[in-house]
Amino acid sequence: MEPKHKELLAQCQQSLAQAMTEVEQVIELLEAAAVLSPRDLHQLREAGLRMAAGGEGEEGDGGGSSEPIPASVGKAELLLQLLLAKERDHFQDLRVALEKTQPHLLSVLYLNTQEVQPGESAGSTYSVLSIMPSDSESSSSLSSTAKKHSRQLHKFLFVKKNFILKLYEHNKTLGDMIQQA
C-alpha cells in the first residue's frame, strides 16, 4: 500500500472500525473486486464465528480493557488490518466499497473524524481534496478502476432501467384495473 494511504488508514482504523455497520457488505464488495484472498476470507469468517461465540473480540488496543468488543467491530478491525498488510494498494477499493455501502463514513476515512450521519457536513471540500491523490499519482490506478466500475455501473443502470419499465407496466396495468372497477 502506498505510504500515504497506509498512514491515513492506520490513523483512522479504530474510528472506522467502530463506525462501520455494514461490514459484511464491504467484505462482499472487496471480495468481488478480488481484493481479498480466500485466506483473508477464511480469517474473517473464523474471526466472526469466534467473536460471535465468545460474545467479544480479541483485546482491542492492548490497553487491557476487559470490555467486550462487538463482533462487527472486531471483524471490521481485522478487515482493515488485512488491507494494511497487503502489498498492493487497495485504498481506492475500500473507498469505493464504503461509498456504496456507507457513504457517510468517507469523512472518517479521509478526515479521521467521528462518524458523520448522512446529510451532515463532512468537512470542507478543500480539506477532502487536499488529501486525495493528485491526477498524476493516481491516473493509472484510476483508469483501471474506472473501467471496471464503468462496466458495473452500466450493468446496474441496465437492470435499473428494466426494473423501472416493469414497474411502469405494472402500475399501468394496476391503473387500468382500478379504472375498470
PDB file of C-alpha atoms in Angstrom:
ATOM      1  CA  MET A   1       0.000   0.000   0.000  1.00  0.00           C
ATOM      2  CA  GLU A   2       1.235   3.490  -0.741  1.00  0.00           C
ATOM      3  CA  PRO A   3       2.737   5.079   2.376  1.00  0.00           C
ATOM      4  CA  LYS A   4       0.282   7.991   2.457  1.00  0.00           C
ATOM      5  CA  HIS A   5      -2.711   5.661   2.127  1.00  0.00           C
ATOM      6  CA  LYS A   6      -1.265   3.303   4.722  1.00  0.00           C
ATOM      7  CA  GLU A   7      -0.740   6.190   7.134  1.00  0.00           C
ATOM      8  CA  LEU A   8      -4.236   7.568   6.513  1.00  0.00           C
ATOM      9  CA  LEU A   9      -5.868   4.172   7.016  1.00  0.00           C
ATOM     10  CA  ALA A  10      -3.798   3.424  10.121  1.00  0.00           C
ATOM     11  CA  GLN A  11      -4.781   6.769  11.648  1.00  0.00           C
ATOM     12  CA  CYS A  12      -8.496   6.225  11.165  1.00  0.00           C
ATOM     13  CA  GLN A  13      -8.536   2.443  11.642  1.00  0.00           C
ATOM     14  CA  GLN A  14     -10.127   2.404  15.090  1.00  0.00           C
ATOM     15  CA  SER A  15     -12.720   5.118  14.328  1.00  0.00           C
ATOM     16  CA  LEU A  16     -13.612   3.499  11.017  1.00  0.00           C
ATOM     17  CA  ALA A  17     -13.925   0.008  12.507  1.00  0.00           C
ATOM     18  CA  GLN A  18     -16.210   1.291  15.268  1.00  0.00           C
ATOM     19  CA  ALA A  19     -18.401   3.243  12.845  1.00  0.00           C
ATOM     20  CA  MET A  20     -18.662   0.546  10.155  1.00  0.00           C
ATOM     21  CA  THR A  21     -22.044  -1.165  10.483  1.00  0.00           C
ATOM     22  CA  GLU A  22     -22.222  -2.871   7.090  1.00  0.00           C
ATOM     23  CA  VAL A  23     -19.031  -4.943   7.446  1.00  0.00           C
ATOM     24  CA  GLU A  24     -20.392  -7.953   5.555  1.00  0.00           C
ATOM     25  CA  GLN A  25     -21.395  -5.834   2.553  1.00  0.00           C
ATOM     26  CA  VAL A  26     -17.969  -4.171   2.478  1.00  0.00           C
ATOM     27  CA  ILE A  27     -16.331  -7.614   2.590  1.00  0.00           C
ATOM     28  CA  GLU A  28     -18.555  -8.826  -0.259  1.00  0.00           C
ATOM     29  CA  LEU A  29     -17.647  -5.828  -2.428  1.00  0.00           C
ATOM     30  CA  LEU A  30     -13.935  -6.242  -1.695  1.00  0.00           C
ATOM     31  CA  GLU A  31     -14.191  -9.944  -2.486  1.00  0.00           C
ATOM     32  CA  ALA A  32     -15.910  -9.150  -5.804  1.00  0.00           C
ATOM     33  CA  ALA A  33     -13.096  -6.691  -6.609  1.00  0.00           C
ATOM     34  CA  ALA A  34     -10.552  -9.500  -5.989  1.00  0.00           C
ATOM     35  CA  VAL A  35      -9.027  -7.582  -3.080  1.00  0.00           C
ATOM     36  CA  LEU A  36      -9.475 -10.333  -0.507  1.00  0.00           C
ATOM     37  CA  SER A  37      -7.822 -13.707  -0.949  1.00  0.00           C
ATOM     38  CA  PRO A  38      -9.501 -16.975   0.050  1.00  0.00           C
ATOM     39  CA  ARG A  39      -7.189 -16.983   3.087  1.00  0.00           C
ATOM     40  CA  ASP A  40      -8.359 -13.471   4.037  1.00  0.00           C
ATOM     41  CA  LEU A  41     -11.984 -14.524   3.705  1.00  0.00           C
ATOM     42  CA  HIS A  42     -11.337 -17.605   5.841  1.00  0.00           C
ATOM     43  CA  GLN A  43      -9.706 -15.463   8.535  1.00  0.00           C
ATOM     44  CA  LEU A  44     -12.632 -13.040   8.511  1.00  0.00           C
ATOM     45  CA  ARG A  45     -15.157 -15.882   8.695  1.00  0.00           C
ATOM     46  CA  GLU A  46     -13.284 -17.582  11.544  1.00  0.00           C
ATOM     47  CA  ALA A  47     -12.919 -14.311  13.424  1.00  0.00           C
ATOM     48  CA  GLY A  48     -16.623 -13.603  13.013  1.00  0.00           C
ATOM     49  CA  LEU A  49     -17.541 -17.055  14.329  1.00  0.00           C
ATOM     50  CA  ARG A  50     -15.055 -16.826  17.191  1.00  0.00           C
ATOM     51  CA  MET A  51     -16.261 -13.364  18.204  1.00  0.00           C
ATOM     52  CA  ALA A  52     -19.918 -14.324  17.924  1.00  0.00           C
ATOM     53  CA  ALA A  53     -19.373 -17.473  20.003  1.00  0.00           C
ATOM     54  CA  GLY A  54     -17.388 -15.630  22.663  1.00  0.00           C
ATOM     55  CA  GLY A  55     -19.516 -12.506  22.506  1.00  0.00           C
ATOM     56  CA  GLU A  56     -16.407 -10.390  22.174  1.00  0.00           C
ATOM     57  CA  GLY A  57     -13.309  -9.860  20.109  1.00  0.00           C
ATOM     58  CA  GLU A  58      -9.677 -10.069  20.998  1.00  0.00           C
ATOM     59  CA  GLU A  59      -8.153  -7.354  23.130  1.00  0.00           C
ATOM     60  CA  GLY A  60      -8.642  -4.184  21.145  1.00  0.00           C
ATOM     61  CA  ASP A  61      -5.813  -1.717  21.641  1.00  0.00           C
ATOM     62  CA  GLY A  62      -3.728  -3.675  24.106  1.00  0.00           C
ATOM     63  CA  GLY A  63      -4.884  -1.417  26.899  1.00  0.00           C
ATOM     64  CA  GLY A  64      -6.021  -4.376  28.982  1.00  0.00           C
ATOM     65  CA  SER A  65      -9.652  -3.316  28.771  1.00  0.00           C
ATOM     66  CA  SER A  66     -11.975  -6.114  29.772  1.00  0.00           C
ATOM     67  CA  GLU A  67     -14.860  -4.510  27.901  1.00  0.00           C
ATOM     68  CA  PRO A  68     -16.145  -6.799  25.124  1.00  0.00           C
ATOM     69  CA  ILE A  69     -15.682  -5.684  21.542  1.00  0.00           C
ATOM     70  CA  PRO A  70     -18.793  -6.186  19.373  1.00  0.00           C
ATOM     71  CA  ALA A  71     -18.257  -8.863  16.720  1.00  0.00           C
ATOM     72  CA  SER A  72     -18.828  -6.429  13.848  1.00  0.00           C
ATOM     73  CA  VAL A  73     -16.191  -4.024  15.208  1.00  0.00           C
ATOM     74  CA  GLY A  74     -13.691  -6.837  15.662  1.00  0.00           C
ATOM     75  CA  LYS A  75     -14.360  -8.085  12.142  1.00  0.00           C
ATOM     76  CA  ALA A  76     -14.010  -4.569  10.735  1.00  0.00           C
ATOM     77  CA  GLU A  77     -10.706  -4.139  12.597  1.00  0.00           C
ATOM     78  CA  LEU A  78      -9.424  -7.417  11.158  1.00  0.00           C
ATOM     79  CA  LEU A  79     -10.523  -6.377   7.665  1.00  0.00           C
ATOM     80  CA  LEU A  80      -8.628  -3.092   7.950  1.00  0.00           C
ATOM     81  CA  GLN A  81      -5.548  -4.890   9.331  1.00  0.00           C
ATOM     82  CA  LEU A  82      -5.620  -7.292   6.375  1.00  0.00           C
ATOM     83  CA  LEU A  83      -5.844  -4.382   3.936  1.00  0.00           C
ATOM     84  CA  LEU A  84      -2.955  -2.578   5.663  1.00  0.00           C
ATOM     85  CA  ALA A  85      -0.803  -5.700   5.414  1.00  0.00           C
ATOM     86  CA  LYS A  86      -1.291  -6.095   1.659  1.00  0.00           C
ATOM     87  CA  GLU A  87       1.493  -5.106  -0.689  1.00  0.00           C
ATOM     88  CA  ARG A  88      -0.878  -3.755  -3.328  1.00  0.00           C
ATOM     89  CA  ASP A  89      -2.687  -0.522  -2.615  1.00  0.00           C
ATOM     90  CA  HIS A  90      -6.378  -1.281  -2.096  1.00  0.00           C
ATOM     91  CA  PHE A  91      -7.264   2.054  -0.530  1.00  0.00           C
ATOM     92  CA  GLN A  92      -9.405   3.071  -3.506  1.00  0.00           C
ATOM     93  CA  ASP A  93     -11.201  -0.295  -3.437  1.00  0.00           C
ATOM     94  CA  LEU A  94     -12.042   0.286   0.229  1.00  0.00           C
ATOM     95  CA  ARG A  95     -13.191   3.821  -0.565  1.00  0.00           C
ATOM     96  CA  VAL A  96     -15.497   2.547  -3.321  1.00  0.00           C
ATOM     97  CA  ALA A  97     -16.914  -0.170  -1.046  1.00  0.00           C
ATOM     98  CA  LEU A  98     -17.609   2.373   1.686  1.00  0.00           C
ATOM     99  CA  GLU A  99     -19.099   4.806  -0.809  1.00  0.00           C
ATOM    100  CA  LYS A 100     -21.540   2.114  -1.975  1.00  0.00           C
ATOM    101  CA  THR A 101     -22.492   0.818   1.465  1.00  0.00           C
ATOM    102  CA  GLN A 102     -21.973   3.683   3.932  1.00  0.00           C
ATOM    103  CA  PRO A 103     -21.055   6.912   2.152  1.00  0.00           C
ATOM    104  CA  HIS A 104     -21.218   8.901   5.392  1.00  0.00           C
ATOM    105  CA  LEU A 105     -18.073   7.030   6.538  1.00  0.00           C
ATOM    106  CA  LEU A 106     -15.912   8.701   3.891  1.00  0.00           C
ATOM    107  CA  SER A 107     -15.422  11.573   6.324  1.00  0.00           C
ATOM    108  CA  VAL A 108     -13.971   9.104   8.837  1.00  0.00           C
ATOM    109  CA  LEU A 109     -11.714   7.652   6.157  1.00  0.00           C
ATOM    110  CA  TYR A 110     -10.396  10.947   4.821  1.00  0.00           C
ATOM    111  CA  LEU A 111     -10.642  13.250   7.807  1.00  0.00           C
ATOM    112  CA  ASN A 112     -10.342  10.794  10.714  1.00  0.00           C
ATOM    113  CA  THR A 113     -13.401  12.373  12.294  1.00  0.00           C
ATOM    114  CA  GLN A 114     -16.118  10.719  14.272  1.00  0.00           C
ATOM    115  CA  GLU A 115     -18.913   9.227  12.202  1.00  0.00           C
ATOM    116  CA  VAL A 116     -20.945  11.832  10.365  1.00  0.00           C
ATOM    117  CA  GLN A 117     -24.554  10.958   9.749  1.00  0.00           C
ATOM    118  CA  PRO A 118     -25.842  11.295   6.186  1.00  0.00           C
ATOM    119  CA  GLY A 119     -26.798  14.855   5.435  1.00  0.00           C
ATOM    120  CA  GLU A 120     -24.467  16.415   7.996  1.00  0.00           C
ATOM    121  CA  SER A 121     -21.438  18.406   6.950  1.00  0.00           C
ATOM    122  CA  ALA A 122     -18.411  16.185   6.488  1.00  0.00           C
ATOM    123  CA  GLY A 123     -15.811  18.938   6.297  1.00  0.00           C
ATOM    124  CA  SER A 124     -14.825  21.331   3.611  1.00  0.00           C
ATOM    125  CA  THR A 125     -14.292  20.282   0.031  1.00  0.00           C
ATOM    126  CA  TYR A 126     -10.795  21.699   0.238  1.00  0.00           C
ATOM    127  CA  SER A 127      -9.841  19.513   3.202  1.00  0.00           C
ATOM    128  CA  VAL A 128     -11.049  16.368   1.455  1.00  0.00           C
ATOM    129  CA  LEU A 129      -9.407  17.242  -1.850  1.00  0.00           C
ATOM    130  CA  SER A 130      -6.121  18.148  -0.196  1.00  0.00           C
ATOM    131  CA  ILE A 131      -5.570  14.574   0.951  1.00  0.00           C
ATOM    132  CA  MET A 132      -6.854  12.838  -2.150  1.00  0.00           C
ATOM    133  CA  PRO A 133      -4.216  11.663  -4.644  1.00  0.00           C
ATOM    134  CA  SER A 134      -3.342  14.050  -7.433  1.00  0.00           C
ATOM    135  CA  ASP A 135      -4.095  13.210 -11.057  1.00  0.00           C
ATOM    136  CA  SER A 136      -0.514  12.209 -11.774  1.00  0.00           C
ATOM    137  CA  GLU A 137      -0.350   9.986  -8.696  1.00  0.00           C
ATOM    138  CA  SER A 138      -3.485   8.036  -9.381  1.00  0.00           C
ATOM    139  CA  SER A 139      -4.148   8.210 -13.107  1.00  0.00           C
ATOM    140  CA  SER A 140      -3.090   4.634 -13.864  1.00  0.00           C
ATOM    141  CA  SER A 141      -4.934   3.077 -10.930  1.00  0.00           C
ATOM    142  CA  LEU A 142      -7.901   5.340 -11.559  1.00  0.00           C
ATOM    143  CA  SER A 143      -8.010   4.351 -15.203  1.00  0.00           C
ATOM    144  CA  SER A 144      -8.231   0.627 -14.481  1.00  0.00           C
ATOM    145  CA  THR A 145     -10.628   1.187 -11.597  1.00  0.00           C
ATOM    146  CA  ALA A 146     -12.772   3.489 -13.726  1.00  0.00           C
ATOM    147  CA  LYS A 147     -13.062   0.895 -16.495  1.00  0.00           C
ATOM    148  CA  LYS A 148     -14.077  -1.808 -14.040  1.00  0.00           C
ATOM    149  CA  HIS A 149     -16.609   0.398 -12.289  1.00  0.00           C
ATOM    150  CA  SER A 150     -17.888   1.774 -15.567  1.00  0.00           C
ATOM    151  CA  ARG A 151     -18.869  -1.756 -16.580  1.00  0.00           C
ATOM    152  CA  GLN A 152     -20.508  -2.324 -13.196  1.00  0.00           C
ATOM    153  CA  LEU A 153     -22.364   0.981 -13.459  1.00  0.00           C
ATOM    154  CA  HIS A 154     -23.531   0.122 -16.970  1.00  0.00           C
ATOM    155  CA  LYS A 155     -24.898  -3.223 -15.705  1.00  0.00           C
ATOM    156  CA  PHE A 156     -26.575  -1.519 -12.758  1.00  0.00           C
ATOM    157  CA  LEU A 157     -28.206   1.125 -14.971  1.00  0.00           C
ATOM    158  CA  PHE A 158     -29.421  -1.535 -17.405  1.00  0.00           C
ATOM    159  CA  VAL A 159     -31.005  -3.525 -14.563  1.00  0.00           C
ATOM    160  CA  LYS A 160     -32.477  -0.359 -13.059  1.00  0.00           C
ATOM    161  CA  LYS A 161     -33.932   0.683 -16.430  1.00  0.00           C
ATOM    162  CA  ASN A 162     -35.577  -2.729 -16.872  1.00  0.00           C
ATOM    163  CA  PHE A 163     -36.925  -2.583 -13.316  1.00  0.00           C
ATOM    164  CA  ILE A 164     -38.417   0.863 -13.909  1.00  0.00           C
ATOM    165  CA  LEU A 165     -40.015  -0.290 -17.179  1.00  0.00           C
ATOM    166  CA  LYS A 166     -41.547  -3.318 -15.455  1.00  0.00           C
ATOM    167  CA  LEU A 167     -42.733  -1.137 -12.590  1.00  0.00           C
ATOM    168  CA  TYR A 168     -44.289   1.292 -15.077  1.00  0.00           C
ATOM    169  CA  GLU A 169     -46.067  -1.562 -16.896  1.00  0.00           C
ATOM    170  CA  HIS A 170     -47.271  -2.969 -13.577  1.00  0.00           C
ATOM    171  CA  ASN A 171     -48.575   0.439 -12.446  1.00  0.00           C
ATOM    172  CA  LYS A 172     -50.271   0.993 -15.807  1.00  0.00           C
ATOM    173  CA  THR A 173     -51.988  -2.401 -15.558  1.00  0.00           C
ATOM    174  CA  LEU A 174     -52.988  -1.650 -11.989  1.00  0.00           C
ATOM    175  CA  GLY A 175     -54.340   1.766 -13.065  1.00  0.00           C
ATOM    176  CA  ASP A 176     -56.367   0.138 -15.854  1.00  0.00           C
ATOM    177  CA  MET A 177     -57.812  -2.367 -13.373  1.00  0.00           C
ATOM    178  CA  ILE A 178     -58.812   0.421 -10.981  1.00  0.00           C
ATOM    179  CA  GLN A 179     -60.493   2.410 -13.774  1.00  0.00           C
ATOM    180  CA  GLN A 180     -62.481  -0.640 -14.856  1.00  0.00           C
ATOM    181  CA  ALA A 181     -63.706  -1.244 -11.311  1.00  0.00           C
TER     182      ALA A 181
END
